[in-house]
């Protein structure tokens, strides 16, 4: 499976961000738009109730499964949006650390948002992604 994603950085932007500022996929790649990955177990229950890191880890695990079903992996991800049900920056940071660590050197452009509420009972984290593969 090839990794067509190119990560883009700019010396004209702050280097404080822990991700690339942009990414591209080459012509001819197939784009994959993933629904928000939630911290749900196979039985539909929410994992890690009250635990931002545990929920981020489960959401990443589910994201990897969804990517594989579409013929992709984390290296194919172009961008992410991480939603955290909290107004506390420390909670957002706790979830973000798990996501960042899961991507490793493939530090895709990302948006981290604090939101009021997410869709499932006891849900604290949701991760959206867009990926690209060359078949």
Short mmCIF file of N, CA, C and O in Angstrom, two decimals:
data_model
loop_
_atom_site.label_atom_id
_atom_site.label_comp_id
_atom_site.label_asym_id
_atom_site.label_seq_id
_atom_site.Cartn_x
_atom_site.Cartn_y
_atom_site.Cartn_z
N UNK A 1 0.85 -1.17 0.00
CA UNK A 1 0.00 0.00 0.00
C UNK A 1 0.90 1.24 0.00
O UNK A 1 1.74 1.41 0.86
N UNK A 2 0.75 2.08 -0.99
CA UNK A 2 1.59 3.27 -1.08
C UNK A 2 1.05 4.39 -0.20
O UNK A 2 -0.11 4.40 0.17
N UNK A 3 1.92 5.31 0.13
CA UNK A 3 1.57 6.46 0.96
C UNK A 3 1.76 7.73 0.14
O UNK A 3 2.84 8.30 0.12
N UNK A 4 0.71 8.17 -0.55
CA UNK A 4 0.85 9.32 -1.44
C UNK A 4 0.82 10.68 -0.74
O UNK A 4 1.00 11.69 -1.39
N UNK A 5 0.62 10.71 0.53
CA UNK A 5 0.42 11.96 1.25
C UNK A 5 1.75 12.71 1.41
O UNK A 5 2.74 12.14 1.85
N UNK A 6 1.75 13.99 1.03
CA UNK A 6 2.90 14.87 1.27
C UNK A 6 2.51 15.88 2.33
O UNK A 6 1.50 16.57 2.20
N UNK A 7 3.31 15.96 3.38
CA UNK A 7 3.07 16.94 4.45
C UNK A 7 3.86 18.21 4.15
O UNK A 7 5.01 18.14 3.72
N UNK A 8 3.23 19.35 4.38
CA UNK A 8 3.82 20.64 4.02
C UNK A 8 4.02 21.49 5.26
O UNK A 8 3.12 21.62 6.09
N UNK A 9 5.19 22.09 5.37
CA UNK A 9 5.54 22.99 6.47
C UNK A 9 5.97 24.33 5.88
O UNK A 9 6.36 24.39 4.73
N UNK A 10 5.96 25.37 6.68
CA UNK A 10 6.39 26.68 6.20
C UNK A 10 7.18 27.38 7.30
O UNK A 10 6.71 27.47 8.44
N UNK A 11 8.34 27.88 6.95
CA UNK A 11 9.15 28.64 7.90
C UNK A 11 8.48 29.97 8.25
O UNK A 11 8.84 30.61 9.23
N UNK A 12 7.48 30.38 7.47
CA UNK A 12 6.77 31.63 7.72
C UNK A 12 5.65 31.46 8.76
O UNK A 12 4.97 32.43 9.10
N UNK A 13 5.45 30.23 9.26
CA UNK A 13 4.44 29.95 10.28
C UNK A 13 5.11 29.45 11.56
O UNK A 13 6.21 28.89 11.51
N UNK A 14 4.45 29.61 12.67
CA UNK A 14 4.98 29.19 13.97
C UNK A 14 5.32 27.71 13.96
O UNK A 14 4.59 26.89 13.39
N UNK A 15 6.42 27.36 14.60
CA UNK A 15 6.78 25.95 14.72
C UNK A 15 6.28 25.34 16.04
O UNK A 15 6.65 24.25 16.41
N UNK A 16 5.40 26.06 16.73
CA UNK A 16 4.83 25.58 17.99
C UNK A 16 3.86 24.43 17.73
O UNK A 16 3.74 23.52 18.54
N UNK A 17 3.17 24.47 16.61
CA UNK A 17 2.20 23.42 16.29
C UNK A 17 2.90 22.07 16.20
O UNK A 17 4.02 21.98 15.73
N UNK A 18 2.22 21.05 16.65
CA UNK A 18 2.79 19.70 16.64
C UNK A 18 2.26 18.90 15.46
O UNK A 18 1.94 17.73 15.58
N UNK A 19 2.16 19.56 14.31
CA UNK A 19 1.66 18.93 13.10
C UNK A 19 2.05 19.79 11.91
O UNK A 19 2.39 20.96 12.05
N UNK A 20 1.99 19.19 10.72
CA UNK A 20 2.20 19.94 9.49
C UNK A 20 1.01 20.88 9.29
O UNK A 20 -0.09 20.62 9.78
N UNK A 21 1.23 21.96 8.57
CA UNK A 21 0.16 22.92 8.35
C UNK A 21 -0.71 22.58 7.15
O UNK A 21 -1.81 23.10 7.00
N UNK A 22 -0.24 21.74 6.25
CA UNK A 22 -1.01 21.37 5.07
C UNK A 22 -0.55 20.01 4.59
O UNK A 22 0.50 19.50 5.01
N UNK A 23 -1.35 19.41 3.72
CA UNK A 23 -0.96 18.15 3.10
C UNK A 23 -1.55 18.09 1.71
O UNK A 23 -2.52 18.80 1.41
N UNK A 24 -0.95 17.27 0.87
CA UNK A 24 -1.47 17.09 -0.48
C UNK A 24 -1.51 15.60 -0.82
O UNK A 24 -0.76 14.80 -0.26
N UNK A 25 -2.40 15.29 -1.74
CA UNK A 25 -2.46 13.94 -2.31
C UNK A 25 -2.28 14.10 -3.82
O UNK A 25 -2.80 15.04 -4.42
N UNK A 26 -1.53 13.21 -4.45
CA UNK A 26 -1.29 13.37 -5.88
C UNK A 26 -2.53 13.07 -6.72
O UNK A 26 -3.46 12.40 -6.27
N UNK A 27 -2.52 13.59 -7.93
CA UNK A 27 -3.60 13.31 -8.88
C UNK A 27 -3.73 11.80 -9.03
O UNK A 27 -2.75 11.07 -8.97
N UNK A 28 -4.95 11.36 -9.16
CA UNK A 28 -5.18 9.93 -9.34
C UNK A 28 -5.38 9.17 -8.05
O UNK A 28 -5.67 7.98 -8.08
N UNK A 29 -5.23 9.83 -6.92
CA UNK A 29 -5.45 9.13 -5.66
C UNK A 29 -6.94 9.08 -5.36
O UNK A 29 -7.71 9.92 -5.81
N UNK A 30 -7.33 8.07 -4.61
CA UNK A 30 -8.72 7.92 -4.18
C UNK A 30 -8.83 8.51 -2.79
O UNK A 30 -8.09 8.13 -1.88
N UNK A 31 -9.72 9.46 -2.61
CA UNK A 31 -9.92 10.08 -1.30
C UNK A 31 -10.89 9.26 -0.48
O UNK A 31 -11.88 8.74 -1.00
N UNK A 32 -10.61 9.19 0.81
CA UNK A 32 -11.46 8.46 1.76
C UNK A 32 -11.87 9.44 2.84
O UNK A 32 -11.02 10.02 3.53
N UNK A 33 -13.17 9.67 2.98
CA UNK A 33 -13.71 10.57 3.99
C UNK A 33 -14.30 9.71 5.10
O UNK A 33 -15.29 9.01 4.88
N UNK A 34 -13.68 9.75 6.26
CA UNK A 34 -14.12 8.89 7.37
C UNK A 34 -15.07 9.64 8.29
O UNK A 34 -14.83 10.80 8.63
N UNK A 35 -16.11 8.96 8.70
CA UNK A 35 -17.02 9.50 9.70
C UNK A 35 -16.24 9.67 11.00
O UNK A 35 -15.17 9.08 11.17
N UNK A 36 -16.77 10.45 11.90
CA UNK A 36 -16.11 10.61 13.19
C UNK A 36 -15.94 9.26 13.87
O UNK A 36 -16.89 8.50 14.03
N UNK A 37 -14.71 8.97 14.25
CA UNK A 37 -14.40 7.74 14.96
C UNK A 37 -14.68 7.97 16.45
O UNK A 37 -14.14 8.90 17.05
N UNK A 38 -15.52 7.12 17.01
CA UNK A 38 -15.97 7.29 18.39
C UNK A 38 -15.34 6.24 19.30
O UNK A 38 -14.89 5.20 18.83
N UNK A 39 -15.35 6.46 20.59
CA UNK A 39 -14.77 5.50 21.54
C UNK A 39 -15.77 4.41 21.92
O UNK A 39 -16.04 4.17 23.10
N UNK A 40 -16.30 3.74 20.89
CA UNK A 40 -17.31 2.72 21.14
C UNK A 40 -16.72 1.32 21.02
O UNK A 40 -15.94 1.04 20.10
N UNK A 41 -17.14 0.46 21.92
CA UNK A 41 -16.79 -0.95 21.85
C UNK A 41 -17.70 -1.62 20.83
O UNK A 41 -18.71 -1.06 20.41
N UNK A 42 -17.38 -2.84 20.44
CA UNK A 42 -18.15 -3.56 19.43
C UNK A 42 -19.62 -3.73 19.84
O UNK A 42 -20.51 -3.75 18.99
N UNK A 43 -19.89 -3.77 21.15
CA UNK A 43 -21.28 -3.92 21.62
C UNK A 43 -22.02 -2.59 21.71
O UNK A 43 -23.17 -2.53 22.12
N UNK A 44 -21.36 -1.50 21.30
CA UNK A 44 -21.98 -0.18 21.30
C UNK A 44 -21.80 0.60 22.59
O UNK A 44 -22.18 1.77 22.66
N UNK A 45 -21.19 0.01 23.59
CA UNK A 45 -20.95 0.72 24.84
C UNK A 45 -19.77 1.68 24.67
O UNK A 45 -18.89 1.46 23.84
N UNK A 46 -19.77 2.73 25.47
CA UNK A 46 -18.69 3.72 25.43
C UNK A 46 -17.56 3.24 26.33
O UNK A 46 -17.79 2.93 27.50
N UNK A 47 -16.36 3.22 25.80
CA UNK A 47 -15.21 2.81 26.59
C UNK A 47 -14.67 3.99 27.39
O UNK A 47 -14.89 5.14 27.04
N UNK A 48 -13.98 3.72 28.48
CA UNK A 48 -13.26 4.75 29.24
C UNK A 48 -14.11 5.91 29.71
O UNK A 48 -13.70 7.06 29.59
N UNK A 49 -15.26 5.63 30.28
CA UNK A 49 -16.16 6.69 30.75
C UNK A 49 -15.39 7.63 31.68
O UNK A 49 -14.76 7.19 32.64
N UNK A 50 -15.41 8.93 31.35
CA UNK A 50 -14.73 9.93 32.17
C UNK A 50 -13.24 10.07 31.91
O UNK A 50 -12.59 10.90 32.53
N UNK A 51 -12.68 9.30 30.98
CA UNK A 51 -11.24 9.26 30.75
C UNK A 51 -10.93 9.71 29.32
O UNK A 51 -11.12 8.95 28.36
N UNK A 52 -10.44 10.94 29.16
CA UNK A 52 -10.16 11.49 27.85
C UNK A 52 -9.11 10.68 27.09
O UNK A 52 -9.27 10.41 25.89
N UNK A 53 -8.04 10.28 27.75
CA UNK A 53 -6.98 9.52 27.08
C UNK A 53 -7.48 8.15 26.63
O UNK A 53 -7.20 7.72 25.51
N UNK A 54 -8.22 7.46 27.47
CA UNK A 54 -8.75 6.14 27.11
C UNK A 54 -9.71 6.25 25.93
O UNK A 54 -9.69 5.41 25.02
N UNK A 55 -10.53 7.28 25.92
CA UNK A 55 -11.47 7.45 24.82
C UNK A 55 -10.74 7.82 23.53
O UNK A 55 -11.10 7.34 22.44
N UNK A 56 -9.72 8.65 23.62
CA UNK A 56 -8.94 8.99 22.43
C UNK A 56 -8.25 7.74 21.88
O UNK A 56 -8.22 7.53 20.66
N UNK A 57 -7.74 6.89 22.75
CA UNK A 57 -7.08 5.65 22.31
C UNK A 57 -8.06 4.73 21.60
O UNK A 57 -7.75 4.15 20.55
N UNK A 58 -9.26 4.58 22.14
CA UNK A 58 -10.26 3.72 21.51
C UNK A 58 -10.73 4.32 20.19
O UNK A 58 -10.92 3.59 19.20
N UNK A 59 -10.91 5.63 20.14
CA UNK A 59 -11.30 6.29 18.89
C UNK A 59 -10.22 6.08 17.83
O UNK A 59 -10.53 5.82 16.66
N UNK A 60 -8.95 6.16 18.20
CA UNK A 60 -7.86 5.92 17.26
C UNK A 60 -7.86 4.46 16.81
O UNK A 60 -7.66 4.16 15.63
N UNK A 61 -8.09 3.55 17.73
CA UNK A 61 -8.17 2.13 17.38
C UNK A 61 -9.29 1.91 16.34
O UNK A 61 -9.10 1.22 15.34
N UNK A 62 -10.44 2.52 16.57
CA UNK A 62 -11.56 2.38 15.64
C UNK A 62 -11.27 3.07 14.31
O UNK A 62 -11.67 2.59 13.25
N UNK A 63 -10.53 4.18 14.35
CA UNK A 63 -10.14 4.87 13.12
C UNK A 63 -9.25 3.96 12.27
O UNK A 63 -9.43 3.85 11.05
N UNK A 64 -8.30 3.30 12.90
CA UNK A 64 -7.41 2.38 12.19
C UNK A 64 -8.21 1.25 11.53
O UNK A 64 -7.94 0.87 10.38
N UNK A 65 -9.21 0.74 12.23
CA UNK A 65 -10.06 -0.33 11.68
C UNK A 65 -10.84 0.19 10.46
O UNK A 65 -10.92 -0.48 9.43
N UNK A 66 -11.41 1.39 10.56
CA UNK A 66 -12.16 1.97 9.44
C UNK A 66 -11.23 2.24 8.25
O UNK A 66 -11.61 1.99 7.10
N UNK A 67 -10.03 2.74 8.52
CA UNK A 67 -9.06 2.96 7.45
C UNK A 67 -8.74 1.65 6.74
O UNK A 67 -8.72 1.58 5.51
N UNK A 68 -8.48 0.59 7.51
CA UNK A 68 -8.15 -0.71 6.92
C UNK A 68 -9.29 -1.22 6.05
O UNK A 68 -9.06 -1.78 4.96
N UNK A 69 -10.52 -1.02 6.49
CA UNK A 69 -11.67 -1.45 5.70
C UNK A 69 -11.74 -0.72 4.37
O UNK A 69 -12.29 -1.25 3.39
N UNK A 70 -11.18 0.48 4.31
CA UNK A 70 -11.16 1.28 3.07
C UNK A 70 -9.86 1.09 2.29
O UNK A 70 -9.63 1.78 1.30
N UNK A 71 -8.98 0.20 2.77
CA UNK A 71 -7.72 -0.04 2.08
C UNK A 71 -6.63 0.95 2.39
O UNK A 71 -5.76 1.21 1.57
N UNK A 72 -6.67 1.51 3.59
CA UNK A 72 -5.70 2.54 3.98
C UNK A 72 -5.17 2.28 5.38
O UNK A 72 -5.60 1.35 6.06
N UNK A 73 -4.23 3.13 5.81
CA UNK A 73 -3.71 3.10 7.18
C UNK A 73 -3.39 4.53 7.61
O UNK A 73 -3.62 5.48 6.84
N UNK A 74 -2.86 4.70 8.79
CA UNK A 74 -2.59 6.04 9.30
C UNK A 74 -1.66 6.85 8.40
O UNK A 74 -1.76 8.06 8.32
N UNK A 75 -0.76 6.19 7.71
CA UNK A 75 0.15 6.87 6.80
C UNK A 75 -0.54 7.49 5.60
O UNK A 75 0.04 8.34 4.91
N UNK A 76 -1.77 7.10 5.34
CA UNK A 76 -2.55 7.64 4.23
C UNK A 76 -3.41 8.83 4.63
O UNK A 76 -4.07 9.44 3.78
N UNK A 77 -3.43 9.18 5.90
CA UNK A 77 -4.31 10.25 6.38
C UNK A 77 -3.76 11.61 5.93
O UNK A 77 -2.59 11.91 6.09
N UNK A 78 -4.67 12.42 5.38
CA UNK A 78 -4.34 13.78 4.94
C UNK A 78 -4.57 14.82 6.03
O UNK A 78 -3.86 15.81 6.11
N UNK A 79 -5.62 14.63 6.84
CA UNK A 79 -5.93 15.59 7.90
C UNK A 79 -6.88 14.96 8.91
O UNK A 79 -7.54 13.97 8.61
N UNK A 80 -6.91 15.57 10.10
CA UNK A 80 -7.83 15.12 11.14
C UNK A 80 -8.52 16.31 11.80
O UNK A 80 -8.02 17.44 11.75
N UNK A 81 -9.63 16.01 12.42
CA UNK A 81 -10.32 16.95 13.29
C UNK A 81 -10.62 16.17 14.57
O UNK A 81 -11.27 15.14 14.52
N UNK A 82 -10.12 16.67 15.69
CA UNK A 82 -10.29 15.99 16.98
C UNK A 82 -11.26 16.82 17.82
O UNK A 82 -10.98 17.98 18.13
N UNK A 83 -12.39 16.24 18.16
CA UNK A 83 -13.42 16.91 18.94
C UNK A 83 -13.37 16.37 20.37
O UNK A 83 -13.39 15.15 20.58
N UNK A 84 -13.32 17.29 21.33
CA UNK A 84 -13.24 16.90 22.74
C UNK A 84 -14.34 17.64 23.50
O UNK A 84 -14.41 18.88 23.44
N UNK A 85 -15.18 16.90 24.19
CA UNK A 85 -16.29 17.50 24.93
C UNK A 85 -15.78 18.07 26.25
O UNK A 85 -15.87 17.46 27.31
N UNK A 86 -15.20 19.27 26.16
CA UNK A 86 -14.68 19.95 27.33
C UNK A 86 -14.32 21.38 26.98
O UNK A 86 -13.96 21.67 25.83
N UNK A 87 -14.38 22.25 27.97
CA UNK A 87 -13.91 23.62 27.81
C UNK A 87 -12.54 23.80 28.45
O UNK A 87 -12.00 24.91 28.46
N UNK A 88 -11.98 22.74 28.98
CA UNK A 88 -10.68 22.79 29.65
C UNK A 88 -9.56 22.42 28.68
O UNK A 88 -9.57 21.32 28.11
N UNK A 89 -8.59 23.30 28.51
CA UNK A 89 -7.47 23.01 27.61
C UNK A 89 -6.71 21.76 28.02
O UNK A 89 -6.21 21.03 27.17
N UNK A 90 -6.63 21.50 29.30
CA UNK A 90 -5.90 20.30 29.75
C UNK A 90 -6.58 19.02 29.26
O UNK A 90 -5.90 18.05 28.92
N UNK A 91 -7.91 19.01 29.19
CA UNK A 91 -8.62 17.84 28.67
C UNK A 91 -8.37 17.68 27.18
O UNK A 91 -8.14 16.56 26.70
N UNK A 92 -8.37 18.79 26.45
CA UNK A 92 -8.07 18.74 25.03
C UNK A 92 -6.65 18.23 24.82
O UNK A 92 -6.41 17.38 23.96
N UNK A 93 -5.73 18.72 25.63
CA UNK A 93 -4.34 18.29 25.53
C UNK A 93 -4.16 16.81 25.83
O UNK A 93 -3.35 16.13 25.19
N UNK A 94 -4.92 16.31 26.78
CA UNK A 94 -4.84 14.88 27.14
C UNK A 94 -5.26 14.01 25.96
O UNK A 94 -4.59 13.02 25.62
N UNK A 95 -6.34 14.38 25.31
CA UNK A 95 -6.80 13.63 24.14
C UNK A 95 -5.82 13.79 22.98
O UNK A 95 -5.46 12.82 22.30
N UNK A 96 -5.37 15.03 22.76
CA UNK A 96 -4.47 15.31 21.65
C UNK A 96 -3.16 14.52 21.75
O UNK A 96 -2.64 14.03 20.76
N UNK A 97 -2.63 14.39 22.94
CA UNK A 97 -1.37 13.66 23.12
C UNK A 97 -1.50 12.22 22.62
O UNK A 97 -0.59 11.70 21.98
N UNK A 98 -2.62 11.59 22.88
CA UNK A 98 -2.85 10.22 22.42
C UNK A 98 -2.91 10.17 20.89
O UNK A 98 -2.30 9.30 20.26
N UNK A 99 -3.63 11.11 20.30
CA UNK A 99 -3.76 11.16 18.85
C UNK A 99 -2.40 11.42 18.21
O UNK A 99 -1.98 10.72 17.28
N UNK A 100 -1.70 12.42 18.70
CA UNK A 100 -0.37 12.76 18.17
C UNK A 100 0.57 11.58 18.25
O UNK A 100 1.27 11.24 17.29
N UNK A 101 0.59 10.90 19.38
CA UNK A 101 1.48 9.75 19.55
C UNK A 101 1.12 8.61 18.60
O UNK A 101 2.00 7.92 18.08
N UNK A 102 -0.16 8.42 18.34
CA UNK A 102 -0.60 7.36 17.43
C UNK A 102 -0.11 7.61 16.01
O UNK A 102 0.24 6.67 15.29
N UNK A 103 -0.06 8.87 15.59
CA UNK A 103 0.40 9.19 14.25
C UNK A 103 1.92 9.22 14.14
O UNK A 103 2.45 9.12 13.03
N UNK A 104 2.63 9.37 15.23
CA UNK A 104 4.09 9.36 15.19
C UNK A 104 4.64 10.43 14.28
O UNK A 104 4.25 11.59 14.35
N UNK A 105 5.55 10.03 13.38
CA UNK A 105 6.20 10.99 12.48
C UNK A 105 5.27 11.51 11.39
O UNK A 105 5.60 12.50 10.73
N UNK A 106 4.15 10.86 11.18
CA UNK A 106 3.19 11.30 10.17
C UNK A 106 2.24 12.31 10.83
O UNK A 106 1.08 12.05 11.11
N UNK A 107 2.77 13.49 11.10
CA UNK A 107 2.06 14.51 11.88
C UNK A 107 1.17 15.36 10.99
O UNK A 107 1.46 16.49 10.65
N UNK A 108 0.05 14.78 10.60
CA UNK A 108 -0.88 15.39 9.64
C UNK A 108 -1.48 16.68 10.17
O UNK A 108 -1.58 16.89 11.38
N UNK A 109 -1.90 17.57 9.25
CA UNK A 109 -2.61 18.77 9.67
C UNK A 109 -3.84 18.36 10.49
O UNK A 109 -4.57 17.44 10.11
N UNK A 110 -4.04 19.05 11.59
CA UNK A 110 -5.12 18.68 12.51
C UNK A 110 -5.77 19.91 13.10
O UNK A 110 -5.12 20.94 13.27
N UNK A 111 -7.03 19.76 13.44
CA UNK A 111 -7.75 20.78 14.18
C UNK A 111 -8.24 20.15 15.46
O UNK A 111 -8.83 19.06 15.43
N UNK A 112 -8.00 20.79 16.58
CA UNK A 112 -8.42 20.31 17.90
C UNK A 112 -9.47 21.28 18.42
O UNK A 112 -9.22 22.47 18.54
N UNK A 113 -10.66 20.73 18.70
CA UNK A 113 -11.78 21.58 19.12
C UNK A 113 -12.38 21.12 20.44
O UNK A 113 -12.60 19.92 20.63
N UNK A 114 -12.68 22.07 21.31
CA UNK A 114 -13.49 21.79 22.48
C UNK A 114 -14.94 22.03 22.11
O UNK A 114 -15.27 23.07 21.54
N UNK A 115 -15.79 21.05 22.37
CA UNK A 115 -17.21 21.16 22.03
C UNK A 115 -18.06 20.93 23.28
O UNK A 115 -17.57 20.44 24.29
N UNK A 116 -19.31 21.28 23.17
CA UNK A 116 -20.22 21.17 24.31
C UNK A 116 -20.59 19.72 24.61
O UNK A 116 -20.56 19.28 25.75
N UNK A 117 -20.99 19.00 23.57
CA UNK A 117 -21.45 17.63 23.76
C UNK A 117 -21.23 16.85 22.48
O UNK A 117 -21.20 17.41 21.39
N UNK A 118 -21.03 15.54 22.62
CA UNK A 118 -20.91 14.64 21.48
C UNK A 118 -22.08 13.66 21.49
O UNK A 118 -22.81 13.58 22.47
N UNK A 119 -22.25 12.91 20.42
CA UNK A 119 -23.47 12.16 20.17
C UNK A 119 -23.83 10.98 21.06
O UNK A 119 -25.01 10.70 21.23
N UNK A 120 -22.84 10.29 21.60
CA UNK A 120 -23.15 9.09 22.38
C UNK A 120 -23.06 9.37 23.88
O UNK A 120 -22.29 10.24 24.31
N UNK A 121 -23.81 8.62 24.63
CA UNK A 121 -23.80 8.78 26.08
C UNK A 121 -22.39 8.58 26.61
O UNK A 121 -21.70 7.62 26.23
N UNK A 122 -21.94 9.47 27.46
CA UNK A 122 -20.61 9.44 28.09
C UNK A 122 -19.45 9.65 27.11
O UNK A 122 -18.29 9.48 27.48
N UNK A 123 -19.73 10.03 25.87
CA UNK A 123 -18.68 10.25 24.89
C UNK A 123 -17.96 11.57 25.13
O UNK A 123 -18.60 12.61 25.27
N UNK A 124 -16.63 11.52 25.14
CA UNK A 124 -15.81 12.71 25.35
C UNK A 124 -14.94 13.05 24.15
O UNK A 124 -14.46 14.18 24.04
N UNK A 125 -14.69 12.09 23.24
CA UNK A 125 -13.75 12.29 22.14
C UNK A 125 -14.33 11.72 20.85
O UNK A 125 -14.97 10.67 20.87
N UNK A 126 -14.06 12.42 19.74
CA UNK A 126 -14.40 11.92 18.42
C UNK A 126 -13.33 12.41 17.44
O UNK A 126 -12.86 13.55 17.58
N UNK A 127 -12.93 11.57 16.50
CA UNK A 127 -11.85 11.92 15.58
C UNK A 127 -12.32 11.70 14.14
O UNK A 127 -12.65 10.59 13.76
N UNK A 128 -12.33 12.78 13.36
CA UNK A 128 -12.65 12.70 11.94
C UNK A 128 -11.33 12.68 11.16
O UNK A 128 -10.33 13.24 11.61
N UNK A 129 -11.37 12.07 9.97
CA UNK A 129 -10.15 12.04 9.14
C UNK A 129 -10.51 11.99 7.66
O UNK A 129 -11.59 11.53 7.28
N UNK A 130 -9.55 12.45 6.86
CA UNK A 130 -9.59 12.30 5.42
C UNK A 130 -8.27 11.63 5.03
O UNK A 130 -7.21 12.01 5.53
N UNK A 131 -8.36 10.63 4.16
CA UNK A 131 -7.17 9.90 3.74
C UNK A 131 -7.13 9.81 2.21
O UNK A 131 -8.14 10.09 1.55
N UNK A 132 -5.99 9.40 1.67
CA UNK A 132 -5.85 9.22 0.23
C UNK A 132 -5.01 7.97 -0.03
O UNK A 132 -4.01 7.74 0.67
N UNK A 133 -5.43 7.19 -1.01
CA UNK A 133 -4.66 6.00 -1.41
C UNK A 133 -4.56 5.98 -2.93
O UNK A 133 -5.40 6.54 -3.64
N UNK A 134 -3.51 5.35 -3.41
CA UNK A 134 -3.38 5.07 -4.83
C UNK A 134 -3.60 3.58 -4.99
O UNK A 134 -2.88 2.78 -4.42
N UNK A 135 -4.65 3.24 -5.71
CA UNK A 135 -4.98 1.82 -5.90
C UNK A 135 -4.10 1.17 -6.94
O UNK A 135 -3.56 1.76 -7.81
#
